[in-house]
Amino acid sequence: MKFRKLLIKFFALCIIAVAAGLTVPATAQVPLKVAVLDIKAIRMNSLAIKDIRAQIEKYRQGFQADIKKEEDALRVANQELAKKRTLLGPEAFANERRLFEQKVVGVQKLVRQRKLDLDSALTEAMLVVEKKMNVITSNVASKRGASLVLRRQNTILADSSMDMTKEVLKRLNSELKAVPVGKPGSK
């Protein structure tokens, strides 16, 4: 009820102002200055991202070596199971086969978990870079007086003077050379 009365009073004042020849000032317009940022180029040339990729690859190689050992053990177990087929009765062989299949499922789970762990570690490290890049981008945009920053990938045509990629990359490389990647799966 109070809101309705307030709304009626507001409209009445607006009508009186228009009738008296007063104009309501237009909202101040902010000049639009656009900048462009090539995120793909930054991700390809960032020292921190190159360092993250190297660390992830090292972890990946270690995980692959562990998985290869597990796969080799499964191959040997499968060969032994094939030899036991003629020696064991159907029920005993079925039990052995179930145990082998459980081992296979265990290795498959291990592979999936290791991949998830690697992806999670990569995501966490990349988030550090993204946050730093966003701060730098904001600072560079403010310095240039840009009120809007567009991704180069989403832009069809832009003057080279609008491109702030080199400046952002240079600052990112000077301020963030490396990001430690936590050992995947250690959490």
JSON list of C-alpha atoms in Angstrom, two decimals:
[
{"chain": "A", "resi": 1, "resn": "MET", "atom": "CA", "xyz": [0.00, 0.00, 0.00]},
{"chain": "A", "resi": 2, "resn": "LYS", "atom": "CA", "xyz": [2.82, 2.42, 0.92]},
{"chain": "A", "resi": 3, "resn": "PHE", "atom": "CA", "xyz": [4.63, 1.54, -2.30]},
{"chain": "A", "resi": 4, "resn": "ARG", "atom": "CA", "xyz": [1.54, 2.29, -4.36]},
{"chain": "A", "resi": 5, "resn": "LYS", "atom": "CA", "xyz": [1.15, 5.73, -2.75]},
{"chain": "A", "resi": 6, "resn": "LEU", "atom": "CA", "xyz": [4.84, 6.45, -3.28]},
{"chain": "A", "resi": 7, "resn": "LEU", "atom": "CA", "xyz": [4.59, 5.42, -6.93]},
{"chain": "A", "resi": 8, "resn": "ILE", "atom": "CA", "xyz": [1.57, 7.70, -7.46]},
{"chain": "A", "resi": 9, "resn": "LYS", "atom": "CA", "xyz": [3.43, 10.64, -5.87]},
{"chain": "A", "resi": 10, "resn": "PHE", "atom": "CA", "xyz": [6.45, 9.99, -8.10]},
{"chain": "A", "resi": 11, "resn": "PHE", "atom": "CA", "xyz": [4.35, 10.00, -11.29]},
{"chain": "A", "resi": 12, "resn": "ALA", "atom": "CA", "xyz": [2.57, 13.15, -10.13]},
{"chain": "A", "resi": 13, "resn": "LEU", "atom": "CA", "xyz": [5.92, 14.91, -9.64]},
{"chain": "A", "resi": 14, "resn": "CYS", "atom": "CA", "xyz": [7.07, 13.77, -13.07]},
{"chain": "A", "resi": 15, "resn": "ILE", "atom": "CA", "xyz": [3.90, 15.15, -14.67]},
{"chain": "A", "resi": 16, "resn": "ILE", "atom": "CA", "xyz": [4.31, 18.46, -12.83]},
{"chain": "A", "resi": 17, "resn": "ALA", "atom": "CA", "xyz": [7.97, 18.67, -13.92]},
{"chain": "A", "resi": 18, "resn": "VAL", "atom": "CA", "xyz": [7.08, 18.01, -17.56]},
{"chain": "A", "resi": 19, "resn": "ALA", "atom": "CA", "xyz": [4.23, 20.52, -17.40]},
{"chain": "A", "resi": 20, "resn": "ALA", "atom": "CA", "xyz": [6.56, 23.17, -15.92]},
{"chain": "A", "resi": 21, "resn": "GLY", "atom": "CA", "xyz": [8.99, 22.62, -18.80]},
{"chain": "A", "resi": 22, "resn": "LEU", "atom": "CA", "xyz": [11.66, 21.02, -16.69]},
{"chain": "A", "resi": 23, "resn": "THR", "atom": "CA", "xyz": [13.59, 18.21, -18.20]},
{"chain": "A", "resi": 24, "resn": "VAL", "atom": "CA", "xyz": [14.92, 15.19, -16.46]},
{"chain": "A", "resi": 25, "resn": "PRO", "atom": "CA", "xyz": [18.66, 14.97, -17.07]},
{"chain": "A", "resi": 26, "resn": "ALA", "atom": "CA", "xyz": [19.69, 12.01, -19.23]},
{"chain": "A", "resi": 27, "resn": "THR", "atom": "CA", "xyz": [21.93, 9.46, -17.65]},
{"chain": "A", "resi": 28, "resn": "ALA", "atom": "CA", "xyz": [25.58, 10.19, -18.17]},
{"chain": "A", "resi": 29, "resn": "GLN", "atom": "CA", "xyz": [26.95, 8.17, -21.02]},
{"chain": "A", "resi": 30, "resn": "VAL", "atom": "CA", "xyz": [30.27, 6.43, -20.64]},
{"chain": "A", "resi": 31, "resn": "PRO", "atom": "CA", "xyz": [32.41, 6.63, -23.77]},
{"chain": "A", "resi": 32, "resn": "LEU", "atom": "CA", "xyz": [32.98, 3.16, -25.16]},
{"chain": "A", "resi": 33, "resn": "LYS", "atom": "CA", "xyz": [36.59, 2.29, -25.78]},
{"chain": "A", "resi": 34, "resn": "VAL", "atom": "CA", "xyz": [37.22, -1.31, -26.78]},
{"chain": "A", "resi": 35, "resn": "ALA", "atom": "CA", "xyz": [40.33, -3.45, -26.38]},
{"chain": "A", "resi": 36, "resn": "VAL", "atom": "CA", "xyz": [41.02, -6.91, -27.74]},
{"chain": "A", "resi": 37, "resn": "LEU", "atom": "CA", "xyz": [42.86, -9.77, -26.01]},
{"chain": "A", "resi": 38, "resn": "ASP", "atom": "CA", "xyz": [44.07, -12.97, -27.68]},
{"chain": "A", "resi": 39, "resn": "ILE", "atom": "CA", "xyz": [43.71, -15.51, -24.88]},
{"chain": "A", "resi": 40, "resn": "LYS", "atom": "CA", "xyz": [44.84, -18.37, -27.11]},
{"chain": "A", "resi": 41, "resn": "ALA", "atom": "CA", "xyz": [48.15, -16.61, -27.82]},
{"chain": "A", "resi": 42, "resn": "ILE", "atom": "CA", "xyz": [48.64, -15.92, -24.12]},
{"chain": "A", "resi": 43, "resn": "ARG", "atom": "CA", "xyz": [47.99, -19.57, -23.24]},
{"chain": "A", "resi": 44, "resn": "MET", "atom": "CA", "xyz": [50.47, -20.69, -25.88]},
{"chain": "A", "resi": 45, "resn": "ASN", "atom": "CA", "xyz": [53.24, -18.27, -24.87]},
{"chain": "A", "resi": 46, "resn": "SER", "atom": "CA", "xyz": [52.86, -17.86, -21.12]},
{"chain": "A", "resi": 47, "resn": "LEU", "atom": "CA", "xyz": [55.90, -19.04, -19.19]},
{"chain": "A", "resi": 48, "resn": "ALA", "atom": "CA", "xyz": [53.72, -20.13, -16.27]},
{"chain": "A", "resi": 49, "resn": "ILE", "atom": "CA", "xyz": [51.46, -22.23, -18.49]},
{"chain": "A", "resi": 50, "resn": "LYS", "atom": "CA", "xyz": [54.45, -23.85, -20.20]},
{"chain": "A", "resi": 51, "resn": "ASP", "atom": "CA", "xyz": [55.79, -24.70, -16.74]},
{"chain": "A", "resi": 52, "resn": "ILE", "atom": "CA", "xyz": [52.43, -26.16, -15.68]},
{"chain": "A", "resi": 53, "resn": "ARG", "atom": "CA", "xyz": [52.28, -28.33, -18.81]},
{"chain": "A", "resi": 54, "resn": "ALA", "atom": "CA", "xyz": [55.80, -29.64, -18.17]},
{"chain": "A", "resi": 55, "resn": "GLN", "atom": "CA", "xyz": [54.93, -30.54, -14.59]},
{"chain": "A", "resi": 56, "resn": "ILE", "atom": "CA", "xyz": [51.68, -32.25, -15.63]},
{"chain": "A", "resi": 57, "resn": "GLU", "atom": "CA", "xyz": [53.51, -34.21, -18.34]},
{"chain": "A", "resi": 58, "resn": "LYS", "atom": "CA", "xyz": [56.06, -35.41, -15.77]},
{"chain": "A", "resi": 59, "resn": "TYR", "atom": "CA", "xyz": [53.25, -36.63, -13.50]},
{"chain": "A", "resi": 60, "resn": "ARG", "atom": "CA", "xyz": [51.50, -38.22, -16.51]},
{"chain": "A", "resi": 61, "resn": "GLN", "atom": "CA", "xyz": [54.62, -40.16, -17.45]},
{"chain": "A", "resi": 62, "resn": "GLY", "atom": "CA", "xyz": [54.97, -41.42, -13.88]},
{"chain": "A", "resi": 63, "resn": "PHE", "atom": "CA", "xyz": [51.34, -42.51, -13.83]},
{"chain": "A", "resi": 64, "resn": "GLN", "atom": "CA", "xyz": [51.68, -44.21, -17.20]},
{"chain": "A", "resi": 65, "resn": "ALA", "atom": "CA", "xyz": [54.67, -46.19, -15.91]},
{"chain": "A", "resi": 66, "resn": "ASP", "atom": "CA", "xyz": [52.63, -47.34, -12.90]},
{"chain": "A", "resi": 67, "resn": "ILE", "atom": "CA", "xyz": [49.69, -48.29, -15.09]},
{"chain": "A", "resi": 68, "resn": "LYS", "atom": "CA", "xyz": [51.93, -50.20, -17.48]},
{"chain": "A", "resi": 69, "resn": "LYS", "atom": "CA", "xyz": [53.18, -52.28, -14.54]},
{"chain": "A", "resi": 70, "resn": "GLU", "atom": "CA", "xyz": [49.58, -53.04, -13.56]},
{"chain": "A", "resi": 71, "resn": "GLU", "atom": "CA", "xyz": [48.69, -53.96, -17.15]},
{"chain": "A", "resi": 72, "resn": "ASP", "atom": "CA", "xyz": [51.72, -56.25, -17.40]},
{"chain": "A", "resi": 73, "resn": "ALA", "atom": "CA", "xyz": [50.68, -57.95, -14.16]},
{"chain": "A", "resi": 74, "resn": "LEU", "atom": "CA", "xyz": [47.16, -58.41, -15.60]},
{"chain": "A", "resi": 75, "resn": "ARG", "atom": "CA", "xyz": [48.59, -59.92, -18.77]},
{"chain": "A", "resi": 76, "resn": "VAL", "atom": "CA", "xyz": [50.61, -62.44, -16.75]},
{"chain": "A", "resi": 77, "resn": "ALA", "atom": "CA", "xyz": [47.58, -63.23, -14.58]},
{"chain": "A", "resi": 78, "resn": "ASN", "atom": "CA", "xyz": [45.48, -63.77, -17.70]},
{"chain": "A", "resi": 79, "resn": "GLN", "atom": "CA", "xyz": [48.06, -66.19, -19.11]},
{"chain": "A", "resi": 80, "resn": "GLU", "atom": "CA", "xyz": [48.15, -68.12, -15.82]},
{"chain": "A", "resi": 81, "resn": "LEU", "atom": "CA", "xyz": [44.36, -68.21, -15.79]},
{"chain": "A", "resi": 82, "resn": "ALA", "atom": "CA", "xyz": [44.36, -69.68, -19.30]},
{"chain": "A", "resi": 83, "resn": "LYS", "atom": "CA", "xyz": [46.76, -72.43, -18.12]},
{"chain": "A", "resi": 84, "resn": "LYS", "atom": "CA", "xyz": [44.53, -73.19, -15.12]},
{"chain": "A", "resi": 85, "resn": "ARG", "atom": "CA", "xyz": [41.46, -73.65, -17.31]},
{"chain": "A", "resi": 86, "resn": "THR", "atom": "CA", "xyz": [42.28, -77.29, -18.03]},
{"chain": "A", "resi": 87, "resn": "LEU", "atom": "CA", "xyz": [43.52, -77.98, -14.49]},
{"chain": "A", "resi": 88, "resn": "LEU", "atom": "CA", "xyz": [40.59, -76.55, -12.52]},
{"chain": "A", "resi": 89, "resn": "GLY", "atom": "CA", "xyz": [37.00, -77.61, -12.38]},
{"chain": "A", "resi": 90, "resn": "PRO", "atom": "CA", "xyz": [34.33, -75.30, -13.82]},
{"chain": "A", "resi": 91, "resn": "GLU", "atom": "CA", "xyz": [33.38, -73.82, -10.44]},
{"chain": "A", "resi": 92, "resn": "ALA", "atom": "CA", "xyz": [36.97, -73.22, -9.31]},
{"chain": "A", "resi": 93, "resn": "PHE", "atom": "CA", "xyz": [37.84, -71.72, -12.70]},
{"chain": "A", "resi": 94, "resn": "ALA", "atom": "CA", "xyz": [34.78, -69.44, -12.51]},
{"chain": "A", "resi": 95, "resn": "ASN", "atom": "CA", "xyz": [35.99, -68.19, -9.11]},
{"chain": "A", "resi": 96, "resn": "GLU", "atom": "CA", "xyz": [39.48, -67.56, -10.50]},
{"chain": "A", "resi": 97, "resn": "ARG", "atom": "CA", "xyz": [37.97, -65.78, -13.49]},
{"chain": "A", "resi": 98, "resn": "ARG", "atom": "CA", "xyz": [35.89, -63.54, -11.20]},
{"chain": "A", "resi": 99, "resn": "LEU", "atom": "CA", "xyz": [38.99, -62.62, -9.21]},
{"chain": "A", "resi": 100, "resn": "PHE", "atom": "CA", "xyz": [40.82, -61.75, -12.41]},
{"chain": "A", "resi": 101, "resn": "GLU", "atom": "CA", "xyz": [37.92, -59.61, -13.64]},
{"chain": "A", "resi": 102, "resn": "GLN", "atom": "CA", "xyz": [37.90, -57.77, -10.30]},
{"chain": "A", "resi": 103, "resn": "LYS", "atom": "CA", "xyz": [41.59, -56.98, -10.81]},
{"chain": "A", "resi": 104, "resn": "VAL", "atom": "CA", "xyz": [40.82, -55.68, -14.31]},
{"chain": "A", "resi": 105, "resn": "VAL", "atom": "CA", "xyz": [38.06, -53.45, -12.93]},
{"chain": "A", "resi": 106, "resn": "GLY", "atom": "CA", "xyz": [40.46, -52.23, -10.23]},
{"chain": "A", "resi": 107, "resn": "VAL", "atom": "CA", "xyz": [43.05, -51.22, -12.83]},
{"chain": "A", "resi": 108, "resn": "GLN", "atom": "CA", "xyz": [40.37, -49.48, -14.91]},
{"chain": "A", "resi": 109, "resn": "LYS", "atom": "CA", "xyz": [39.29, -47.51, -11.83]},
{"chain": "A", "resi": 110, "resn": "LEU", "atom": "CA", "xyz": [42.93, -46.64, -11.14]},
{"chain": "A", "resi": 111, "resn": "VAL", "atom": "CA", "xyz": [43.35, -45.30, -14.70]},
{"chain": "A", "resi": 112, "resn": "ARG", "atom": "CA", "xyz": [40.17, -43.20, -14.44]},
{"chain": "A", "resi": 113, "resn": "GLN", "atom": "CA", "xyz": [41.16, -41.85, -11.03]},
{"chain": "A", "resi": 114, "resn": "ARG", "atom": "CA", "xyz": [44.65, -40.92, -12.21]},
{"chain": "A", "resi": 115, "resn": "LYS", "atom": "CA", "xyz": [43.17, -39.07, -15.18]},
{"chain": "A", "resi": 116, "resn": "LEU", "atom": "CA", "xyz": [40.76, -37.20, -12.90]},
{"chain": "A", "resi": 117, "resn": "ASP", "atom": "CA", "xyz": [43.63, -36.36, -10.53]},
{"chain": "A", "resi": 118, "resn": "LEU", "atom": "CA", "xyz": [45.74, -34.99, -13.40]},
{"chain": "A", "resi": 119, "resn": "ASP", "atom": "CA", "xyz": [42.82, -32.96, -14.75]},
{"chain": "A", "resi": 120, "resn": "SER", "atom": "CA", "xyz": [42.10, -31.56, -11.29]},
{"chain": "A", "resi": 121, "resn": "ALA", "atom": "CA", "xyz": [45.74, -30.58, -10.70]},
{"chain": "A", "resi": 122, "resn": "LEU", "atom": "CA", "xyz": [45.88, -28.93, -14.13]},
{"chain": "A", "resi": 123, "resn": "THR", "atom": "CA", "xyz": [42.66, -27.02, -13.49]},
{"chain": "A", "resi": 124, "resn": "GLU", "atom": "CA", "xyz": [43.86, -25.73, -10.11]},
{"chain": "A", "resi": 125, "resn": "ALA", "atom": "CA", "xyz": [47.16, -24.53, -11.53]},
{"chain": "A", "resi": 126, "resn": "MET", "atom": "CA", "xyz": [45.52, -22.92, -14.56]},
{"chain": "A", "resi": 127, "resn": "LEU", "atom": "CA", "xyz": [43.10, -21.10, -12.25]},
{"chain": "A", "resi": 128, "resn": "VAL", "atom": "CA", "xyz": [46.06, -19.36, -10.61]},
{"chain": "A", "resi": 129, "resn": "VAL", "atom": "CA", "xyz": [47.23, -18.15, -14.04]},
{"chain": "A", "resi": 130, "resn": "GLU", "atom": "CA", "xyz": [43.72, -17.09, -15.08]},
{"chain": "A", "resi": 131, "resn": "LYS", "atom": "CA", "xyz": [43.25, -15.04, -11.91]},
{"chain": "A", "resi": 132, "resn": "LYS", "atom": "CA", "xyz": [46.59, -13.29, -12.39]},
{"chain": "A", "resi": 133, "resn": "MET", "atom": "CA", "xyz": [45.86, -12.70, -16.08]},
{"chain": "A", "resi": 134, "resn": "ASN", "atom": "CA", "xyz": [42.46, -11.18, -15.21]},
{"chain": "A", "resi": 135, "resn": "VAL", "atom": "CA", "xyz": [44.06, -8.75, -12.75]},
{"chain": "A", "resi": 136, "resn": "ILE", "atom": "CA", "xyz": [46.70, -7.75, -15.31]},
{"chain": "A", "resi": 137, "resn": "THR", "atom": "CA", "xyz": [44.07, -7.43, -18.06]},
{"chain": "A", "resi": 138, "resn": "SER", "atom": "CA", "xyz": [41.99, -5.17, -15.85]},
{"chain": "A", "resi": 139, "resn": "ASN", "atom": "CA", "xyz": [45.01, -2.99, -15.05]},
{"chain": "A", "resi": 140, "resn": "VAL", "atom": "CA", "xyz": [46.08, -2.70, -18.69]},
{"chain": "A", "resi": 141, "resn": "ALA", "atom": "CA", "xyz": [42.50, -1.94, -19.77]},
{"chain": "A", "resi": 142, "resn": "SER", "atom": "CA", "xyz": [42.22, 0.80, -17.13]},
{"chain": "A", "resi": 143, "resn": "LYS", "atom": "CA", "xyz": [45.56, 2.27, -18.18]},
{"chain": "A", "resi": 144, "resn": "ARG", "atom": "CA", "xyz": [44.38, 2.38, -21.80]},
{"chain": "A", "resi": 145, "resn": "GLY", "atom": "CA", "xyz": [40.98, 3.76, -20.81]},
{"chain": "A", "resi": 146, "resn": "ALA", "atom": "CA", "xyz": [39.19, 0.71, -22.23]},
{"chain": "A", "resi": 147, "resn": "SER", "atom": "CA", "xyz": [35.72, 0.09, -20.88]},
{"chain": "A", "resi": 148, "resn": "LEU", "atom": "CA", "xyz": [35.22, -3.19, -22.78]},
{"chain": "A", "resi": 149, "resn": "VAL", "atom": "CA", "xyz": [37.66, -6.04, -23.49]},
{"chain": "A", "resi": 150, "resn": "LEU", "atom": "CA", "xyz": [36.74, -8.62, -26.11]},
{"chain": "A", "resi": 151, "resn": "ARG", "atom": "CA", "xyz": [38.36, -11.96, -26.81]},
{"chain": "A", "resi": 152, "resn": "ARG", "atom": "CA", "xyz": [40.20, -11.97, -30.12]},
{"chain": "A", "resi": 153, "resn": "GLN", "atom": "CA", "xyz": [38.62, -15.35, -30.94]},
{"chain": "A", "resi": 154, "resn": "ASN", "atom": "CA", "xyz": [35.17, -13.72, -30.82]},
{"chain": "A", "resi": 155, "resn": "THR", "atom": "CA", "xyz": [36.14, -10.69, -32.86]},
{"chain": "A", "resi": 156, "resn": "ILE", "atom": "CA", "xyz": [35.99, -10.58, -36.63]},
{"chain": "A", "resi": 157, "resn": "LEU", "atom": "CA", "xyz": [37.81, -7.31, -37.20]},
{"chain": "A", "resi": 158, "resn": "ALA", "atom": "CA", "xyz": [39.81, -5.11, -34.86]},
{"chain": "A", "resi": 159, "resn": "ASP", "atom": "CA", "xyz": [42.42, -2.44, -35.38]},
{"chain": "A", "resi": 160, "resn": "SER", "atom": "CA", "xyz": [45.86, -3.47, -34.13]},
{"chain": "A", "resi": 161, "resn": "SER", "atom": "CA", "xyz": [45.88, -0.50, -31.76]},
{"chain": "A", "resi": 162, "resn": "MET", "atom": "CA", "xyz": [43.03, -2.18, -29.85]},
{"chain": "A", "resi": 163, "resn": "ASP", "atom": "CA", "xyz": [45.08, -5.35, -29.24]},
{"chain": "A", "resi": 164, "resn": "MET", "atom": "CA", "xyz": [46.55, -5.48, -25.75]},
{"chain": "A", "resi": 165, "resn": "THR", "atom": "CA", "xyz": [47.75, -9.11, -25.92]},
{"chain": "A", "resi": 166, "resn": "LYS", "atom": "CA", "xyz": [51.49, -8.37, -26.05]},
{"chain": "A", "resi": 167, "resn": "GLU", "atom": "CA", "xyz": [51.32, -6.03, -23.08]},
{"chain": "A", "resi": 168, "resn": "VAL", "atom": "CA", "xyz": [49.29, -8.47, -20.98]},
{"chain": "A", "resi": 169, "resn": "LEU", "atom": "CA", "xyz": [51.57, -11.39, -21.93]},
{"chain": "A", "resi": 170, "resn": "LYS", "atom": "CA", "xyz": [54.72, -9.40, -21.13]},
{"chain": "A", "resi": 171, "resn": "ARG", "atom": "CA", "xyz": [53.41, -8.46, -17.69]},
{"chain": "A", "resi": 172, "resn": "LEU", "atom": "CA", "xyz": [52.12, -11.98, -17.02]},
{"chain": "A", "resi": 173, "resn": "ASN", "atom": "CA", "xyz": [55.51, -13.48, -17.91]},
{"chain": "A", "resi": 174, "resn": "SER", "atom": "CA", "xyz": [57.31, -10.99, -15.69]},
{"chain": "A", "resi": 175, "resn": "GLU", "atom": "CA", "xyz": [54.96, -11.40, -12.72]},
{"chain": "A", "resi": 176, "resn": "LEU", "atom": "CA", "xyz": [54.21, -15.12, -12.92]},
{"chain": "A", "resi": 177, "resn": "LYS", "atom": "CA", "xyz": [56.96, -17.32, -14.36]},
{"chain": "A", "resi": 178, "resn": "ALA", "atom": "CA", "xyz": [55.95, -20.59, -12.71]},
{"chain": "A", "resi": 179, "resn": "VAL", "atom": "CA", "xyz": [53.07, -22.13, -10.79]},
{"chain": "A", "resi": 180, "resn": "PRO", "atom": "CA", "xyz": [53.74, -25.14, -8.59]},
{"chain": "A", "resi": 181, "resn": "VAL", "atom": "CA", "xyz": [51.44, -28.02, -9.48]},
{"chain": "A", "resi": 182, "resn": "GLY", "atom": "CA", "xyz": [50.47, -30.10, -6.47]},
{"chain": "A", "resi": 183, "resn": "LYS", "atom": "CA", "xyz": [51.00, -33.83, -6.83]},
{"chain": "A", "resi": 184, "resn": "PRO", "atom": "CA", "xyz": [47.83, -35.22, -8.41]},
{"chain": "A", "resi": 185, "resn": "GLY", "atom": "CA", "xyz": [45.79, -37.32, -6.03]},
{"chain": "A", "resi": 186, "resn": "SER", "atom": "CA", "xyz": [47.59, -36.09, -2.91]},
{"chain": "A", "resi": 187, "resn": "LYS", "atom": "CA", "xyz": [44.49, -34.37, -1.50]}
]
